[in-house]
Amino acid sequence: GENVEQHPSTLSVQEGDSAVIKCTYSDSASNYFPWYKQELGKRPQLIIDIRSNVGEKKDQRIAVTLNKTAKHFSLHITETQPEDSAVYFCAALTSGTYKYIFGTGTRLKVLA
Amino acid sequence: DGGITQSPKYLFRKEGQNVTLSCEQNLNHDAMYWYRQDPGQGLRLIYYSQIVNDFQKGDIAEGYSVSREKKESFPLTVTSAQKNPTAFYLCASRLGQGVLPQHFGDGTRLSIL
């Protein structure tokens, strides 16, 4: 069945450094890729998304890249801050369906 | 996303008891979802509904039931058949079809007494 693999499961970076989280999806018909940030005990919140007709999207310190050929997409956070510490989830949606497939999450720790 | 309200925030279940988790949205969204989240794991889909009076099983539907009698409401019942119900339950909704994001409620944490 459909699957999204997410790596790494944990990531520690020094404040000010960059962080990269990678996801690989299995369904070549996937055409929408959101990223969510979840703080402890709270709801996942959408931070950025990308559609399959776009290769890269940026919003201030956050960017997402998509490689459709390799079926990879990645989240890039630059100039990390302690408040970026959270669990990040990637997801993939297949065209014409309502079902999102989520990765298993990456716990990001930004060390001050 | 203040438009999706889950209640209660914390819930305790006794042995052999059914409990119902509430999810209400005022976003006029068509699709609604229930996910289960266990510590250190991702989101697993329990049920989803595209329209009123229709719903589909997700990946882990056993031991759970839902209804969708109104567009704004999608309650989840955790039955006594679900032997390991302790988890964080998240409700989400989405507007219509197409490439659109889901928006989540604040979640309900269910524990066994």
Short mmCIF file of C-alpha atoms in Angstrom, two decimals:
data_model
loop_
_atom_site.label_atom_id
_atom_site.label_comp_id
_atom_site.label_asym_id
_atom_site.label_seq_id
_atom_site.Cartn_x
_atom_site.Cartn_y
_atom_site.Cartn_z
CA GLY A 1 0.00 0.00 0.00
CA GLU A 2 0.91 3.65 0.05
CA ASN A 3 3.77 4.57 2.33
CA VAL A 4 5.74 7.65 3.37
CA GLU A 5 9.15 7.19 4.96
CA GLN A 6 10.58 10.04 7.00
CA HIS A 7 14.17 10.56 8.18
CA PRO A 8 15.73 11.19 10.57
CA SER A 9 13.53 10.29 13.53
CA THR A 10 15.43 12.71 15.77
CA LEU A 11 17.59 15.68 14.86
CA SER A 12 19.58 17.98 17.13
CA VAL A 13 21.09 21.21 15.81
CA GLN A 14 22.72 24.24 17.32
CA GLU A 15 20.76 27.46 17.30
CA GLY A 16 21.39 29.29 14.06
CA ASP A 17 22.25 26.17 12.08
CA SER A 18 20.07 24.64 9.37
CA ALA A 19 17.91 21.54 9.68
CA VAL A 20 16.81 19.22 6.88
CA ILE A 21 14.13 16.53 7.12
CA LYS A 22 13.54 14.14 4.25
CA CYS A 23 10.55 12.12 3.14
CA THR A 24 10.09 9.51 0.43
CA TYR A 25 6.69 8.50 -0.89
CA SER A 26 5.68 5.36 -2.72
CA ASP A 27 2.61 6.37 -4.75
CA SER A 28 3.66 8.11 -7.94
CA ALA A 29 0.12 9.55 -8.19
CA SER A 30 0.70 11.66 -5.06
CA ASN A 31 0.37 15.32 -5.93
CA TYR A 32 0.24 17.29 -2.68
CA PHE A 33 2.76 17.33 0.15
CA PRO A 34 2.06 19.25 3.38
CA TRP A 35 4.36 19.61 6.37
CA TYR A 36 3.05 19.91 9.91
CA LYS A 37 4.68 21.06 13.13
CA GLN A 38 3.42 19.59 16.38
CA GLU A 39 4.43 20.86 19.79
CA LEU A 40 4.07 18.56 22.76
CA GLY A 41 0.42 17.78 23.52
CA LYS A 42 -0.87 20.15 20.86
CA ARG A 43 -2.43 19.92 17.44
CA PRO A 44 -0.36 19.53 14.28
CA GLN A 45 -0.18 22.87 12.47
CA LEU A 46 0.42 23.29 8.77
CA ILE A 47 3.67 25.17 8.19
CA ILE A 48 4.22 24.79 4.46
CA ASP A 49 2.97 22.70 1.56
CA ILE A 50 3.90 22.02 -2.03
CA ARG A 51 2.02 20.78 -5.05
CA SER A 52 3.47 18.40 -7.60
CA ASN A 53 3.72 21.02 -10.32
CA VAL A 54 6.23 23.01 -8.25
CA GLY A 55 9.83 22.09 -7.44
CA GLU A 56 10.45 24.42 -4.53
CA LYS A 57 8.55 26.74 -2.23
CA LYS A 58 9.88 29.10 0.41
CA ASP A 59 8.29 30.98 3.29
CA GLN A 60 10.78 33.03 5.29
CA ARG A 61 13.09 30.55 7.08
CA ILE A 62 11.22 27.48 5.84
CA ALA A 63 11.47 25.87 2.42
CA VAL A 64 10.28 22.65 0.85
CA THR A 65 11.75 20.96 -2.20
CA LEU A 66 10.20 18.22 -4.31
CA ASN A 67 11.87 15.72 -6.62
CA LYS A 68 9.08 13.88 -8.40
CA THR A 69 11.41 11.58 -10.28
CA ALA A 70 12.96 10.27 -7.10
CA LYS A 71 9.70 10.64 -5.15
CA HIS A 72 11.48 12.66 -2.46
CA PHE A 73 10.51 15.86 -0.72
CA SER A 74 12.39 17.71 1.99
CA LEU A 75 11.82 20.38 4.61
CA HIS A 76 14.59 22.93 5.13
CA ILE A 77 14.69 25.23 8.14
CA THR A 78 17.41 27.88 8.17
CA GLU A 79 18.66 29.98 11.10
CA THR A 80 16.99 27.64 13.56
CA GLN A 81 15.66 29.02 16.82
CA PRO A 82 14.72 27.26 20.10
CA GLU A 83 11.04 27.74 19.27
CA ASP A 84 11.52 25.55 16.20
CA SER A 85 11.89 22.59 18.56
CA ALA A 86 8.94 20.28 17.90
CA VAL A 87 7.94 17.15 16.02
CA TYR A 88 7.60 17.62 12.27
CA PHE A 89 5.43 15.41 10.07
CA CYS A 90 5.40 15.11 6.32
CA ALA A 91 2.39 13.78 4.42
CA ALA A 92 1.37 12.88 0.90
CA LEU A 93 -2.03 13.08 -0.75
CA THR A 94 -2.93 11.16 -3.87
CA SER A 95 -4.89 12.93 -6.56
CA GLY A 96 -8.60 12.20 -6.44
CA THR A 97 -8.52 10.72 -2.95
CA TYR A 98 -9.21 12.06 0.51
CA LYS A 99 -6.59 9.99 2.26
CA TYR A 100 -3.35 11.53 3.52
CA ILE A 101 -0.40 9.26 4.26
CA PHE A 102 1.78 10.57 7.08
CA GLY A 103 5.43 9.99 7.85
CA THR A 104 6.39 8.82 11.32
CA GLY A 105 7.70 12.21 12.41
CA THR A 106 11.01 13.88 13.20
CA ARG A 107 11.72 15.28 16.65
CA LEU A 108 13.80 18.42 16.15
CA LYS A 109 15.74 19.85 19.06
CA VAL A 110 17.36 23.24 18.67
CA LEU A 111 20.06 23.70 21.26
CA ALA A 112 20.62 27.21 22.58
CA ASP B 1 -7.43 26.33 13.90
CA GLY B 2 -10.16 27.55 16.23
CA GLY B 3 -12.84 26.23 13.88
CA ILE B 4 -12.40 22.60 14.96
CA THR B 5 -13.41 21.79 18.52
CA GLN B 6 -12.68 18.48 20.17
CA SER B 7 -14.04 17.52 23.54
CA PRO B 8 -13.27 16.49 26.14
CA LYS B 9 -9.57 17.31 26.33
CA TYR B 10 -8.97 14.35 28.67
CA LEU B 11 -11.08 11.21 28.95
CA PHE B 12 -10.82 8.10 31.08
CA ARG B 13 -12.35 4.79 30.14
CA LYS B 14 -13.24 1.95 32.44
CA GLU B 15 -13.00 -1.69 31.46
CA GLY B 16 -15.84 -2.75 29.15
CA GLN B 17 -17.06 0.79 28.62
CA ASN B 18 -17.76 2.59 25.37
CA VAL B 19 -16.74 6.24 25.22
CA THR B 20 -17.50 8.89 22.62
CA LEU B 21 -15.14 11.66 21.53
CA SER B 22 -16.71 14.76 20.08
CA CYS B 23 -15.51 16.69 17.04
CA GLU B 24 -17.33 19.77 15.76
CA GLN B 25 -16.24 22.18 13.02
CA ASN B 26 -17.68 25.50 11.89
CA LEU B 27 -15.46 25.83 8.82
CA ASN B 28 -18.08 24.41 6.45
CA HIS B 29 -15.59 21.69 5.55
CA ASP B 30 -16.87 18.67 3.67
CA ALA B 31 -14.40 16.00 4.74
CA MET B 32 -13.64 14.99 8.31
CA TYR B 33 -11.11 12.55 9.73
CA TRP B 34 -10.13 10.75 12.91
CA TYR B 35 -6.52 9.85 13.66
CA ARG B 36 -4.87 8.01 16.49
CA GLN B 37 -1.43 9.09 17.67
CA ASP B 38 0.71 6.93 19.96
CA PRO B 39 3.86 8.22 21.68
CA GLY B 40 6.72 8.62 19.25
CA GLN B 41 4.61 7.56 16.31
CA GLY B 42 2.91 9.17 13.40
CA LEU B 43 -0.78 9.65 12.71
CA ARG B 44 -2.79 6.57 11.87
CA LEU B 45 -6.15 6.97 10.16
CA ILE B 46 -9.15 5.46 11.94
CA TYR B 47 -12.11 6.68 9.85
CA TYR B 48 -12.86 9.44 7.42
CA SER B 49 -16.00 10.94 5.93
CA GLN B 50 -16.28 12.80 2.65
CA ILE B 51 -19.93 13.81 2.97
CA VAL B 52 -22.84 13.58 5.36
CA ASN B 53 -24.17 10.06 5.98
CA ASP B 54 -21.10 8.48 4.43
CA PHE B 55 -17.81 7.33 5.95
CA GLN B 56 -14.97 4.92 5.18
CA LYS B 57 -12.68 2.82 7.31
CA GLY B 58 -9.10 3.86 7.62
CA ASP B 59 -6.12 1.69 8.48
CA ILE B 60 -7.05 0.92 12.11
CA ALA B 61 -10.86 0.98 12.26
CA GLU B 62 -11.31 -2.14 14.40
CA GLY B 63 -12.80 -1.32 17.79
CA TYR B 64 -14.02 2.11 16.68
CA SER B 65 -17.24 3.46 15.19
CA VAL B 66 -18.32 6.82 13.77
CA SER B 67 -21.37 8.63 12.48
CA ARG B 68 -21.81 11.67 10.22
CA GLU B 69 -25.39 12.83 10.62
CA LYS B 70 -24.47 16.51 10.30
CA LYS B 71 -21.85 18.23 8.19
CA GLU B 72 -20.29 19.91 11.19
CA SER B 73 -20.10 16.88 13.48
CA PHE B 74 -18.12 13.62 13.33
CA PRO B 75 -18.13 11.81 16.70
CA LEU B 76 -15.88 8.83 17.34
CA THR B 77 -16.90 6.00 19.67
CA VAL B 78 -14.16 3.88 21.17
CA THR B 79 -15.83 0.59 21.94
CA SER B 80 -14.93 -2.05 24.50
CA ALA B 81 -13.62 -4.12 21.58
CA GLN B 82 -10.66 -1.74 21.33
CA LYS B 83 -8.33 -3.39 23.82
CA ASN B 84 -5.61 -0.78 23.79
CA PRO B 85 -7.37 2.58 23.50
CA THR B 86 -4.84 4.70 25.38
CA ALA B 87 -3.69 7.31 22.86
CA PHE B 88 -4.03 10.88 21.66
CA TYR B 89 -6.96 11.22 19.25
CA LEU B 90 -6.97 13.95 16.63
CA CYS B 91 -9.88 15.09 14.50
CA ALA B 92 -9.24 16.92 11.25
CA SER B 93 -11.27 18.45 8.45
CA ARG B 94 -10.75 19.60 4.89
CA LEU B 95 -12.72 21.76 2.47
CA GLY B 96 -13.95 19.79 -0.52
CA GLN B 97 -11.89 17.90 -3.03
CA GLY B 98 -8.57 18.73 -4.58
CA VAL B 99 -5.15 19.44 -3.20
CA LEU B 100 -6.03 21.08 0.07
CA PRO B 101 -4.57 20.84 3.55
CA GLN B 102 -6.18 19.29 6.56
CA HIS B 103 -6.73 21.33 9.68
CA PHE B 104 -6.63 19.70 13.09
CA GLY B 105 -8.43 20.05 16.39
CA ASP B 106 -6.64 20.20 19.74
CA GLY B 107 -7.03 16.48 20.39
CA THR B 108 -8.45 14.27 23.12
CA ARG B 109 -6.17 12.23 25.34
CA LEU B 110 -7.84 8.94 26.27
CA SER B 111 -6.57 6.80 29.12
CA ILE B 112 -7.63 3.55 30.74
CA LEU B 113 -8.65 3.53 34.41
#
